[in-house]
Short mmCIF file of C-alpha atoms in Angstrom, two decimals:
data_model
loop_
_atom_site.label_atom_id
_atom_site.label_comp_id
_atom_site.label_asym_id
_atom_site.label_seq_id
_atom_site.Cartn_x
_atom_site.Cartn_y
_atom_site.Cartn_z
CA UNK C 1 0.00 0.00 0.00
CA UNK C 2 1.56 3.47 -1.03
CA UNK C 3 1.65 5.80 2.11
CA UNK C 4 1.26 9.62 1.72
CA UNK C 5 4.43 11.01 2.82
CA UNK C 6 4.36 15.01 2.23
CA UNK C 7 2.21 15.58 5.34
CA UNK C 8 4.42 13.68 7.56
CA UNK C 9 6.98 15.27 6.43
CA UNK C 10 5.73 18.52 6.48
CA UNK C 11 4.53 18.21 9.69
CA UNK C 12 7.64 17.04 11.06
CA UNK C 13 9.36 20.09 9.72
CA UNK C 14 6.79 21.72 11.53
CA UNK C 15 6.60 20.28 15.21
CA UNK C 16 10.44 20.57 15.14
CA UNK C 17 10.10 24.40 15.24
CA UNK C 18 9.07 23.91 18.83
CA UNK C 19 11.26 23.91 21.58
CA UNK C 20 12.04 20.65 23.35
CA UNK C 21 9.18 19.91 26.01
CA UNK C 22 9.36 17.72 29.22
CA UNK C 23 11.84 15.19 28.84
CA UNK C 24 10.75 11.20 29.45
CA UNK C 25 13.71 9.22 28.71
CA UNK C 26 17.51 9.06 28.37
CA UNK C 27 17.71 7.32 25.22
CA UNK C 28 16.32 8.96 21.76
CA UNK C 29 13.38 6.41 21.43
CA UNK C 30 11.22 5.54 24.36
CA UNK C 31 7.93 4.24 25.00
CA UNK C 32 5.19 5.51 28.16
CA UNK C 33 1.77 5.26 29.04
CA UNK C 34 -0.51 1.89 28.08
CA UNK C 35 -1.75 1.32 24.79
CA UNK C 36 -5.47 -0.44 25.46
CA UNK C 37 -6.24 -3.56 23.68
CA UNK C 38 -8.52 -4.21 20.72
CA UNK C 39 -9.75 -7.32 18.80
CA UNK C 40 -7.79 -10.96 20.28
CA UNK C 41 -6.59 -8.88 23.19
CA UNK C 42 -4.12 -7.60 20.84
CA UNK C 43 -2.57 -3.61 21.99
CA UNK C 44 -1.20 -1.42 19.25
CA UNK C 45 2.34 -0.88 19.37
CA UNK C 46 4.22 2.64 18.28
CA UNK C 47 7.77 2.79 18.01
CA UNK C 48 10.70 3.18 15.39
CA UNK C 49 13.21 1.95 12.92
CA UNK C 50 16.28 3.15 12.51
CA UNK C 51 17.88 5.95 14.45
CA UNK C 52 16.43 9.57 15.14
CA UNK C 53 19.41 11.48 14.21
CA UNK C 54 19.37 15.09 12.03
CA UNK C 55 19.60 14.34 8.67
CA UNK C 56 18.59 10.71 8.47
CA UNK C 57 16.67 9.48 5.52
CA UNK C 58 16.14 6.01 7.05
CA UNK C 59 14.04 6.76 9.83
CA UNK C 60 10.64 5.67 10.28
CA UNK C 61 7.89 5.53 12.72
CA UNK C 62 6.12 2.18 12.77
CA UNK C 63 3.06 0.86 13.84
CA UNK C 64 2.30 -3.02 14.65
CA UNK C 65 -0.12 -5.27 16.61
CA UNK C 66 -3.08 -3.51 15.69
CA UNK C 67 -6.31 -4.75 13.35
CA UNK C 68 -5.28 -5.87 10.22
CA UNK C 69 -6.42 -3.20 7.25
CA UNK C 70 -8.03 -1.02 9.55
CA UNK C 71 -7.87 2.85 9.41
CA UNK C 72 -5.28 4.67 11.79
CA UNK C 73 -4.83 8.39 13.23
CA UNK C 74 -1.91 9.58 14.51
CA UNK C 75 -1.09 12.26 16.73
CA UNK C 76 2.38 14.56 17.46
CA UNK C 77 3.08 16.76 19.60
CA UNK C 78 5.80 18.76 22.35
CA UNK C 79 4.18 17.56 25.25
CA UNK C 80 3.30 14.25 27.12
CA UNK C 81 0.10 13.54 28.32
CA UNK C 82 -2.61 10.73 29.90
CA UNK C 83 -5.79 11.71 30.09
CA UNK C 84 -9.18 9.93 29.78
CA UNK C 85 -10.86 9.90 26.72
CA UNK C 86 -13.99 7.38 25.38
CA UNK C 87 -12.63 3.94 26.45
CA UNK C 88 -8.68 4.75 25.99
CA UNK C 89 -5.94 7.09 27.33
CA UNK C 90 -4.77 10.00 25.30
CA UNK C 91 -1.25 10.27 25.98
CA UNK C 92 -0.56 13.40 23.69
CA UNK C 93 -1.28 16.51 25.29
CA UNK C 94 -3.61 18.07 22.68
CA UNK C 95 -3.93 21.60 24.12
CA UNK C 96 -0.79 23.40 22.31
CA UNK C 97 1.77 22.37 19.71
CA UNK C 98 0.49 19.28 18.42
CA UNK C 99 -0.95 18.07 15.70
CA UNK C 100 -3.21 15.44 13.75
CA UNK C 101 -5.38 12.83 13.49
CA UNK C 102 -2.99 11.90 10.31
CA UNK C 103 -5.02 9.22 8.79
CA UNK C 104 -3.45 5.88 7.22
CA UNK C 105 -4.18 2.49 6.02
CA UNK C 106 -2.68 0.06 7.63
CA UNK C 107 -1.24 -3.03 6.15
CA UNK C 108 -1.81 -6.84 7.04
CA UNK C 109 -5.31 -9.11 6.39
CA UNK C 110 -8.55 -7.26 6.86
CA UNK C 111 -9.96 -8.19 9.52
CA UNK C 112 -7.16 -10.02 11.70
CA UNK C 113 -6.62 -9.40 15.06
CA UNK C 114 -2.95 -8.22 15.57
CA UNK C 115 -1.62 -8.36 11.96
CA UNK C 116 -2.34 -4.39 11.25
CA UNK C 117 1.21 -2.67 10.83
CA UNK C 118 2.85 0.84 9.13
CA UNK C 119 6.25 1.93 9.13
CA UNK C 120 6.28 5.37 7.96
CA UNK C 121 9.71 7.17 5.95
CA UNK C 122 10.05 10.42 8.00
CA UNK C 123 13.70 12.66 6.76
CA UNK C 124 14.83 14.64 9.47
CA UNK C 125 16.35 18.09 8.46
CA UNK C 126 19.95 17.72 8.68
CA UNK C 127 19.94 20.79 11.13
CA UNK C 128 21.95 20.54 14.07
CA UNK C 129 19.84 23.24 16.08
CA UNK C 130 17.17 20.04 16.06
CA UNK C 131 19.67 18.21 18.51
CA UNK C 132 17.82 17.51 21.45
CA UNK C 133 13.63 18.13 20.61
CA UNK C 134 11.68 15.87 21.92
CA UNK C 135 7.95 14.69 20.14
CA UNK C 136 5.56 12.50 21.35
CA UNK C 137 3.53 10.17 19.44
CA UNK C 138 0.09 8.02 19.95
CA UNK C 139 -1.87 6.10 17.15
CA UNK C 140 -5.54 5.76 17.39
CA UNK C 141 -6.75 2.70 15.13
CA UNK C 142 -10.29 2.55 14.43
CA UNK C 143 -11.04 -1.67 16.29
CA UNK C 144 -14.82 -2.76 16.32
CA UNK C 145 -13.70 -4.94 19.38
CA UNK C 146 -13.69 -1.70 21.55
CA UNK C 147 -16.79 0.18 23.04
CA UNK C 148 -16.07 3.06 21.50
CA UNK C 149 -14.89 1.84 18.21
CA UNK C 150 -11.10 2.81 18.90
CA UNK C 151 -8.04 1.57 21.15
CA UNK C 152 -4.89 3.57 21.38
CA UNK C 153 -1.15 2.57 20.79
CA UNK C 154 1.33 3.72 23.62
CA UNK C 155 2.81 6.80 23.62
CA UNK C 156 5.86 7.23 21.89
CA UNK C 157 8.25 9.11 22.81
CA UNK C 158 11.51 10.64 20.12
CA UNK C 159 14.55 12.74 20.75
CA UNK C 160 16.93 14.04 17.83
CA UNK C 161 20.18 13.02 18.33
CA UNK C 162 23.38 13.72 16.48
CA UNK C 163 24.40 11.11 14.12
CA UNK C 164 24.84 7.60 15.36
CA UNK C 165 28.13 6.11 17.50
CA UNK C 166 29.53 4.09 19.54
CA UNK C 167 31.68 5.52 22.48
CA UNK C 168 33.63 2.15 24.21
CA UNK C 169 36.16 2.01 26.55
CA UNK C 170 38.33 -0.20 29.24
CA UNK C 171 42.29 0.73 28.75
CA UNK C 172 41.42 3.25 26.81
CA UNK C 173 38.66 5.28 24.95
CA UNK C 174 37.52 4.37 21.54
CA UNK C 175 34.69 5.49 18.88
CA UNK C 176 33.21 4.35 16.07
CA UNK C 177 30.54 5.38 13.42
CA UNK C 178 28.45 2.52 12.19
CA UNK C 179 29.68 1.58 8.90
CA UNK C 180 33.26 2.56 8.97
CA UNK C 181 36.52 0.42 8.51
CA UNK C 182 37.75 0.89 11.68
CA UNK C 183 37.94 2.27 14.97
CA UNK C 184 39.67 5.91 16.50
CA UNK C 185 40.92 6.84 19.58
CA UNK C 186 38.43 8.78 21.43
CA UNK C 187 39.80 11.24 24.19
CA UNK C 188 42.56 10.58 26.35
CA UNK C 189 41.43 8.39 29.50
CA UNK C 190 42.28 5.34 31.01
CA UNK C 191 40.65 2.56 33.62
CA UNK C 192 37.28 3.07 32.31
CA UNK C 193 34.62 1.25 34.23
CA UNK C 194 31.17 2.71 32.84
CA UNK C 195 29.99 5.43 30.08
CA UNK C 196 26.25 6.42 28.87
CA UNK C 197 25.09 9.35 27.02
CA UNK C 198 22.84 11.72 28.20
CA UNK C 199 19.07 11.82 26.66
CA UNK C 200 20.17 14.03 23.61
CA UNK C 201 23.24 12.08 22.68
CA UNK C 202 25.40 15.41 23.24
CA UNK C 203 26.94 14.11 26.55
CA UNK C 204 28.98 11.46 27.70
CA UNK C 205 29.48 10.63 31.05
CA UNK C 206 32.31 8.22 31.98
CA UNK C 207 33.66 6.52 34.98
CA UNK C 208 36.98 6.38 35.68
CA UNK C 209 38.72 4.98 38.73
CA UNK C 210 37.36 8.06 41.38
CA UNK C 211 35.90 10.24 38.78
CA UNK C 212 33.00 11.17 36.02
CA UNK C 213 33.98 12.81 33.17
CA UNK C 214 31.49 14.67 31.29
CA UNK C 215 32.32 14.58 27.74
CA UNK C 216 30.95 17.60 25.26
CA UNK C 217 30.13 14.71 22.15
CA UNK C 218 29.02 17.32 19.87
CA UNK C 219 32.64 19.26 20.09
CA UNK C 220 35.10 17.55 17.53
CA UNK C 221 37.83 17.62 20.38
CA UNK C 222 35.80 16.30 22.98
CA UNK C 223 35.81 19.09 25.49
CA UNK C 224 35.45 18.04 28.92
CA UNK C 225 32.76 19.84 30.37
CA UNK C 226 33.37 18.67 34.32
CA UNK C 227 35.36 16.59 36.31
CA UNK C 228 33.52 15.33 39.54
CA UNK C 229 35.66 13.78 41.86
CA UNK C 230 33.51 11.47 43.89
CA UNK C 231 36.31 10.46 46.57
CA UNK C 232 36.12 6.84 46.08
CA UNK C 233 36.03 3.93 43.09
CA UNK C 234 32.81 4.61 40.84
CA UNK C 235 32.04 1.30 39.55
CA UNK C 236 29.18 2.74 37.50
CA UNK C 237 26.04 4.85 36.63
CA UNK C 238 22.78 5.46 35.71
CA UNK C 239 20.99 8.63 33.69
CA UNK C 240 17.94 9.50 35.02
CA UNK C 241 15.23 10.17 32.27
CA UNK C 242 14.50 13.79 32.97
CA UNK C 243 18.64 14.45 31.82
CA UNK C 244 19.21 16.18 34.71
CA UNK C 245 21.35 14.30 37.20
CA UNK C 246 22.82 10.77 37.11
CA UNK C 247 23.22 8.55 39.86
CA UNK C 248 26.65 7.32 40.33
CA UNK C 249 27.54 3.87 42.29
CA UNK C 250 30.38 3.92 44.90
CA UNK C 251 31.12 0.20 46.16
CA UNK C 252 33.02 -0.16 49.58
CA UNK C 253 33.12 -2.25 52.41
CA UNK C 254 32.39 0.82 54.96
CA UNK C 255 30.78 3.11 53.37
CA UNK C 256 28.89 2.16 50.41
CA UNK C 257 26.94 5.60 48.14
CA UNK C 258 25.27 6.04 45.47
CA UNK C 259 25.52 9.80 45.26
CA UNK C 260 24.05 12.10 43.15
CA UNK C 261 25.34 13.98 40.44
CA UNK C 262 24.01 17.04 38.65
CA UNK C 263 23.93 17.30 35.06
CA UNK C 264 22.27 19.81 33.91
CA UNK C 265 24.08 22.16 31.68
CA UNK C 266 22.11 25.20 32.99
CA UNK C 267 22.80 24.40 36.41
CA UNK C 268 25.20 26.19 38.67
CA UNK C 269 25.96 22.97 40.12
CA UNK C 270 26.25 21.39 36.97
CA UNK C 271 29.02 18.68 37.52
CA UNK C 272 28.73 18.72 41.02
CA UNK C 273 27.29 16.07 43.76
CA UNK C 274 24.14 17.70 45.14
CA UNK C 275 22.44 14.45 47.08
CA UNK C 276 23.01 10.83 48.10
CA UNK C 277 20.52 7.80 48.73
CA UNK C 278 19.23 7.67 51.97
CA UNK C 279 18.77 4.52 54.04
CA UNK C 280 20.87 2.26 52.06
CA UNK C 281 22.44 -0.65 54.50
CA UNK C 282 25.83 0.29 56.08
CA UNK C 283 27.44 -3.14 55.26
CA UNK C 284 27.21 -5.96 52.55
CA UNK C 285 27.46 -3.34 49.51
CA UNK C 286 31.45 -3.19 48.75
CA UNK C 287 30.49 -5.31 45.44
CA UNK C 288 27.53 -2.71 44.30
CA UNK C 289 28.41 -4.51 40.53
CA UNK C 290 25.64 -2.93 38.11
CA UNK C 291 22.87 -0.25 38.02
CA UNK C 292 19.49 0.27 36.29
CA UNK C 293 17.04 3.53 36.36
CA UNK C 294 13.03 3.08 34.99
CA UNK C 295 12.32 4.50 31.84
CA UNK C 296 9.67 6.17 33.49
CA UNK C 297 12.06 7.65 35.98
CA UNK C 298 10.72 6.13 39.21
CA UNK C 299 13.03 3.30 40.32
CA UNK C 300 16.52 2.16 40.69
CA UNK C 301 17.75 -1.03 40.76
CA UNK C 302 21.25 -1.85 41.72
CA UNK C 303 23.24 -4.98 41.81
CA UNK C 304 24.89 -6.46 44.81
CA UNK C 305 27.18 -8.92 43.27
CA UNK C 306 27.52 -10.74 47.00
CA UNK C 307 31.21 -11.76 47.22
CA UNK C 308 31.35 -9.30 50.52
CA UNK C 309 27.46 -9.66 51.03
CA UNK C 310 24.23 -11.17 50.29
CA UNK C 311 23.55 -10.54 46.36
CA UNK C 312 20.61 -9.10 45.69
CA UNK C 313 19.24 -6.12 44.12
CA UNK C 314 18.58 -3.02 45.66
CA UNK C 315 15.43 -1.39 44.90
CA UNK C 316 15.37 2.40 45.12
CA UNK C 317 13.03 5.48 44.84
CA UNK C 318 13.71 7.99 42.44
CA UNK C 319 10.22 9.33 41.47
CA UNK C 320 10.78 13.30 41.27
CA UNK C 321 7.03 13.58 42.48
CA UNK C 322 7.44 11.22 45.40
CA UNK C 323 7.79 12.44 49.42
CA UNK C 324 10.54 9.70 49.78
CA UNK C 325 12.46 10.56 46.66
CA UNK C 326 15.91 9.52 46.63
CA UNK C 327 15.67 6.81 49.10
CA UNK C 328 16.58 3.29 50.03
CA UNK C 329 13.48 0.64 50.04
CA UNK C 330 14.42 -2.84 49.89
CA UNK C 331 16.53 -5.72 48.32
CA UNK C 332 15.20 -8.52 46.55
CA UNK C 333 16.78 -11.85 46.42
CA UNK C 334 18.62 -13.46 43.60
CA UNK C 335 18.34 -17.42 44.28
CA UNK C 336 19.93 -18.51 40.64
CA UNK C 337 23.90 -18.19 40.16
CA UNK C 338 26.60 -17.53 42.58
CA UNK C 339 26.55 -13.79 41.94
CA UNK C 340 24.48 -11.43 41.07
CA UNK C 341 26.87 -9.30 38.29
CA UNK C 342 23.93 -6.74 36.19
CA UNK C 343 20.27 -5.82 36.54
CA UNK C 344 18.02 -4.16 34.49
CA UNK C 345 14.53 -2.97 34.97
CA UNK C 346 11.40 -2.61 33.18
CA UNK C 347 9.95 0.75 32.04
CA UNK C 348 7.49 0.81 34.38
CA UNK C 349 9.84 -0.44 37.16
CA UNK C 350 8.04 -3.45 37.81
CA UNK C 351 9.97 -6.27 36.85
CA UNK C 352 13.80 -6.43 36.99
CA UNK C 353 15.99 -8.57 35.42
CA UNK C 354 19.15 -10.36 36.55
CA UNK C 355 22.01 -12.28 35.43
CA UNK C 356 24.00 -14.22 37.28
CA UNK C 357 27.53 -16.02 36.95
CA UNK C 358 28.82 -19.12 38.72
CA UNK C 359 32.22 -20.32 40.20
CA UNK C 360 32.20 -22.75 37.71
CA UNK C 361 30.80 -23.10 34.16
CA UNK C 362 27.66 -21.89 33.34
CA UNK C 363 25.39 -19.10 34.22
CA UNK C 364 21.86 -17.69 34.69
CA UNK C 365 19.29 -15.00 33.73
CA UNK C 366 16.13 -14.59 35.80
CA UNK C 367 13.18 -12.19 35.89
CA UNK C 368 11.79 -10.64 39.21
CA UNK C 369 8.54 -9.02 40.23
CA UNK C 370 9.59 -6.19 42.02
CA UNK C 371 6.31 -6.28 44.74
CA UNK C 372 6.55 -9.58 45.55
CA UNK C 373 10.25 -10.22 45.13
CA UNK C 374 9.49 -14.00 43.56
CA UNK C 375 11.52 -15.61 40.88
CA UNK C 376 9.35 -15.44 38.18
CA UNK C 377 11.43 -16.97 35.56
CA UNK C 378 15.07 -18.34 34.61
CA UNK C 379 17.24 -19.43 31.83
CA UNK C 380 20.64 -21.04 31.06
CA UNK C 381 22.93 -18.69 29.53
CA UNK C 382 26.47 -18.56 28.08
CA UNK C 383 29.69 -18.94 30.12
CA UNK C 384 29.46 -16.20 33.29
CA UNK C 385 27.04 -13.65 32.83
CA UNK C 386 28.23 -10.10 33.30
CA UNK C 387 26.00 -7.30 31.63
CA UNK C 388 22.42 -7.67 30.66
CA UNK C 389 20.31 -5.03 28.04
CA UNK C 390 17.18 -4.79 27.82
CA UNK C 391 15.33 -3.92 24.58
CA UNK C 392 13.59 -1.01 25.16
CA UNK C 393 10.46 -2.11 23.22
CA UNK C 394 10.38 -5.15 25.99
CA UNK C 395 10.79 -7.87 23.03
CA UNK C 396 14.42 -9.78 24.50
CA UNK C 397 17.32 -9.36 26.81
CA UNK C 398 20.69 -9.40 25.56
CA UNK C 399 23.30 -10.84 28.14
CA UNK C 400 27.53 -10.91 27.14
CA UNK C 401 28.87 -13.93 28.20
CA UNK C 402 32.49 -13.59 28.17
CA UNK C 403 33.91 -16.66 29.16
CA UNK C 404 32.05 -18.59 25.99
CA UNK C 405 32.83 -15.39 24.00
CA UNK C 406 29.42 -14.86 22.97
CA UNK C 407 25.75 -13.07 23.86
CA UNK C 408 22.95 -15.02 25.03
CA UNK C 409 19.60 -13.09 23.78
CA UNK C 410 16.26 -13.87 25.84
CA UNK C 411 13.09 -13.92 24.70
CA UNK C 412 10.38 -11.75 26.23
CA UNK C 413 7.32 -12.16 23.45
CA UNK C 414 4.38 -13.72 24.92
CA UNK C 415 4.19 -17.36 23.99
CA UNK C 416 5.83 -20.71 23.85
CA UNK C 417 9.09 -18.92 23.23
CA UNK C 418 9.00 -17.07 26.32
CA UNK C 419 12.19 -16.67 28.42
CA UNK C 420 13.73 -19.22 26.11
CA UNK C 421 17.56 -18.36 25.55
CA UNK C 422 19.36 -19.16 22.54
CA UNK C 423 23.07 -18.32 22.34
CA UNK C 424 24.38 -16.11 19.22
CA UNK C 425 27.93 -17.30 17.54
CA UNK C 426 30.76 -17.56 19.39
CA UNK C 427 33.49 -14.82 18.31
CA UNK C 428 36.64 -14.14 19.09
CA UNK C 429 36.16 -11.52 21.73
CA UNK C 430 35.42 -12.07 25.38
CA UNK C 431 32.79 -9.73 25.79
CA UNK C 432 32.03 -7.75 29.15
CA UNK C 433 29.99 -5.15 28.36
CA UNK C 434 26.83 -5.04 25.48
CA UNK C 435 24.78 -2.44 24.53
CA UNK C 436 21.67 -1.87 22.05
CA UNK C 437 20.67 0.53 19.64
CA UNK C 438 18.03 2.84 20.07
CA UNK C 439 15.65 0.97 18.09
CA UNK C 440 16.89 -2.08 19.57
CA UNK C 441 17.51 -3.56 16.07
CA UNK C 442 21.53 -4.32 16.91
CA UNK C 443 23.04 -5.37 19.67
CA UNK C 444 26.96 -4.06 19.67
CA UNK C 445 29.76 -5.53 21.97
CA UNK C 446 33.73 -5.37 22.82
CA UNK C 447 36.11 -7.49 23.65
CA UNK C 448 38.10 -6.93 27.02
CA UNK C 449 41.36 -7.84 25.26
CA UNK C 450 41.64 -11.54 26.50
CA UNK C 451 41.58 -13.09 22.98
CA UNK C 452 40.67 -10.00 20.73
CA UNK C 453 39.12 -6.67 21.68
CA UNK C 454 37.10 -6.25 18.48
CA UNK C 455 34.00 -4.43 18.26
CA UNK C 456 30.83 -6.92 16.80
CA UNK C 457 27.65 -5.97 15.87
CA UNK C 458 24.60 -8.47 16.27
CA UNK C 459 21.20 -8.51 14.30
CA UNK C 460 18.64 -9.02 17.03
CA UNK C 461 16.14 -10.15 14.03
CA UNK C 462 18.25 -13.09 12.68
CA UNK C 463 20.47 -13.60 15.82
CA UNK C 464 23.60 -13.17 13.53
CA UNK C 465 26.84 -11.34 13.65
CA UNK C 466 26.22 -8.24 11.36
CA UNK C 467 29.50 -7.22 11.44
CA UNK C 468 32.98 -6.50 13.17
CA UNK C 469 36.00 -4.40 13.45
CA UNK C 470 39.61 -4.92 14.79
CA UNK C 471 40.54 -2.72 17.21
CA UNK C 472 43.26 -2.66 20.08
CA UNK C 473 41.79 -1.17 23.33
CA UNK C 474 40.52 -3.43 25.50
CA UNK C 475 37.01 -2.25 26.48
CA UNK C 476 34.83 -3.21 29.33
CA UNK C 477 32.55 -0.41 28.71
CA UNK C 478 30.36 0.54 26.07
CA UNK C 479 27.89 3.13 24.92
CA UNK C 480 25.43 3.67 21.83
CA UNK C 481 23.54 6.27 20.37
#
């Protein structure tokens, strides 16, 4: 079916005019707010392809999971929103800057329950002014199944970033654009433990040794913008979605912290500690070994690795409209593995999910409800278990498995699949450290050195190696935008 493109485009030239509204995530692409479901149970699902950057002419939004051949609205706007309306929730906010219904057809058999689906070509004006504006998006899909005649995808949320890269590190600091040759050397750093971008994909944050280093990654030098010296080993991080401080993890027998670091460029404390968790247990965290923050910015889960202590993961409250904000509120138990090495939680916070690695051969992932605290689910995976990634659509987890020199990926789509792992090729790289792209299409890894330290790239579609590059530094860190 041939899609009209000129008013998407034209409205996307349009909304980008705006000024960036609230923020909701710390990647480009994120998802918030509950679709509601329509014929088979089946909920409309909005999100990308490709990567949100200024001057792409690959991006697209898509739409999937809803009736097959029916008609379908959607809306854009500058602003978030959930508010009632007919049988659904409206999760643009309507009252300024947005616009639509755009009306499509959507592909699939008439009729179907779930097999409905769009991917729409949106260019992005190669303007660099764009970096950083944030638009939300919700489909409305006309669905006989609901009371009112329509269900609603979830919101979807999109932030232009600069053009894509990978930022990776361990001995040293390395970069790479998708599609090159090779590597370069990025700036001049060494013991690198953790790195992220910001929300916008103009910051980088790394950890080295007793310090964070915020990286200007829109500079061609690499400015450093700050230098926070946190007075004791950072072992890693976490961006919270509203881009304005990151949580930093500081391990030790006596006195474990996860302090609080401001990162807001407008800030006068901008590279400065301006909090710390509260409550946290005095003892047992000296292996705090991996950290996780909500998409929708409300918890923080933290991995106790338990060589000193009890593993576990911490569960924290970070919800900026909370009375206990910033505060301790329990651990959960990890009964699979010997340790507890990487969590990652759900968007909603809800469900967190752990690997674990053994003494011996072999290793674990398992899923958590957060309430309760039960084992919900577990799975072999490769060879010690060290860093887990979640998709951010929810479809898989992604776990590097360095001693078998090769990532495990999870499956998290309803049905007799679910939480079955299947191990991608083997390589020559022991990986540590494993990060997705923002449309969770490719799954990109490092080697720490021990064998190669080449960079790979994984389709998450076929499960195959995509594509690799040599490259000398050792990395046990790794960032993509």
């Amino acid at each position: 079916m041939n899609m009209p493109r000129r008013p998407i485009l034209t409205l996307a030239v349009l909304a980008l005019s705006f000024p960036a509204a609230a923020q909701s995530g710390s990647t480009s692409a994120g998802t918030y707010g509950a679709g509601t479901p329509g014929k088979g149970g089946f909920v409309p699902r909005a999100w990308i392809r490709g990567q949100p950057s200024v001057g792409s002419t690959t991006f697209k939004l898509a739409l999937d999971q809803a009736l097959g051949g029916a008609t379908a609205g959607m809306f854009l706007g500058v602003r978030p929103a959930d508010l009632p309306f007919l049988d659904l929730r409206l999760l643009v906010d309507l009252s300024s800057g947005a616009f639509g219904p755009f009306v499509f057809g959507l592909g699939g058999t008439a009729g179907t329950a779930g097999a409905g689906s769009l991917e729409l070509p949106v260019a992005i004006p190669g303007t660099t002014s764009l970096v950083g504006t944030t638009l939300y998006f919700q489909w409305l899909v006309a669905d006989s199944a609901a009371t009112s005649g329509l269900v609603g995808s979830n919101g979807l949320r999109v932030t232009i970033s600069p053009s894509p890269l990978v930022f990776a590190g361990g001995s040293g600091l390395i970069e790479y654009v998708p599609g090159a040759s090779s590597t370069t050397a990025g700036p001049a750093l060494r013991n690198i433990y953790d790195m992220h971008f910001d929300r916008t994909g103009t910051m980088g944050l790394v950890c080295s040794t007793s310090t964070v280093v915020l990286y200007d990654m829109q500079s061609p030098a690499r400015t450093v913008l700050a230098t926070a010296a946190m007075g004791q080993t950072v072992n890693c991080l976490a961006v919270h979605p509203a881009g304005d401080r990151a949580y930093v993890v500081l391990p030790d027998r006596t006195n474990p912290k996860i302090d609080i670091l401001d990162i807001d460029r407008n800030s006068t404390n901008f590279g400065k500690v301006i909090g710390t968790i509260s409550g946290l247990p005095s003892t047992g965290l000296g292996d705090m070994e991996g950290v996780s923050l909500s998409a929708d910015g409300r918890v923080l889960a933290v991995a106790v690795l338990g060589l000193i202590g009890t593993k576990g993961v911490l569960i924290i409250d970070v919800d900026p409209t909370s009375t206990t904000r910033d505060t301790y509120v329990k651990s959960l138990p990890v009964s699979i593995g010997s340790f507890c090495t990487d969590a990652d939680i759900s968007p909603d916070g809800k469900t967190v999910y752990v690997c674990s690695g053994n003494l011996g051969p072999g290793s674990a992932v398992g899923r958590i409800d957060v309430a309760s605290g039960v084992l919900l689910n577990s799975a072999s995976a490769g060879d010690f278990a060290v860093d887990i990634d979640l998709d951010p659509l929810g479809r898989f987890l992604i776990v590097a498995c360095p001693n078998s020199k090769l990532l495990t990926h999870v499956d998290l789509t309803p049905g007799a699949n679910f939480f079955k792992a299947t191990n991608l090729p083997a390589t020559t790289s022991r990986f540590f450290s494993v990060a997705l792209t923002p449309d969770g299409s490719q799954a990109i890894a490092i080697g720490d050195g021990s064998g190669t330290s080449d960079l790979f790239g994984f389709d998450m579609t076929t499960l195959t190696t995509a594509w690799s590059v040599s490259n000398s530094v050792s990395g046990g860190a790794i960032a993509v935008r």
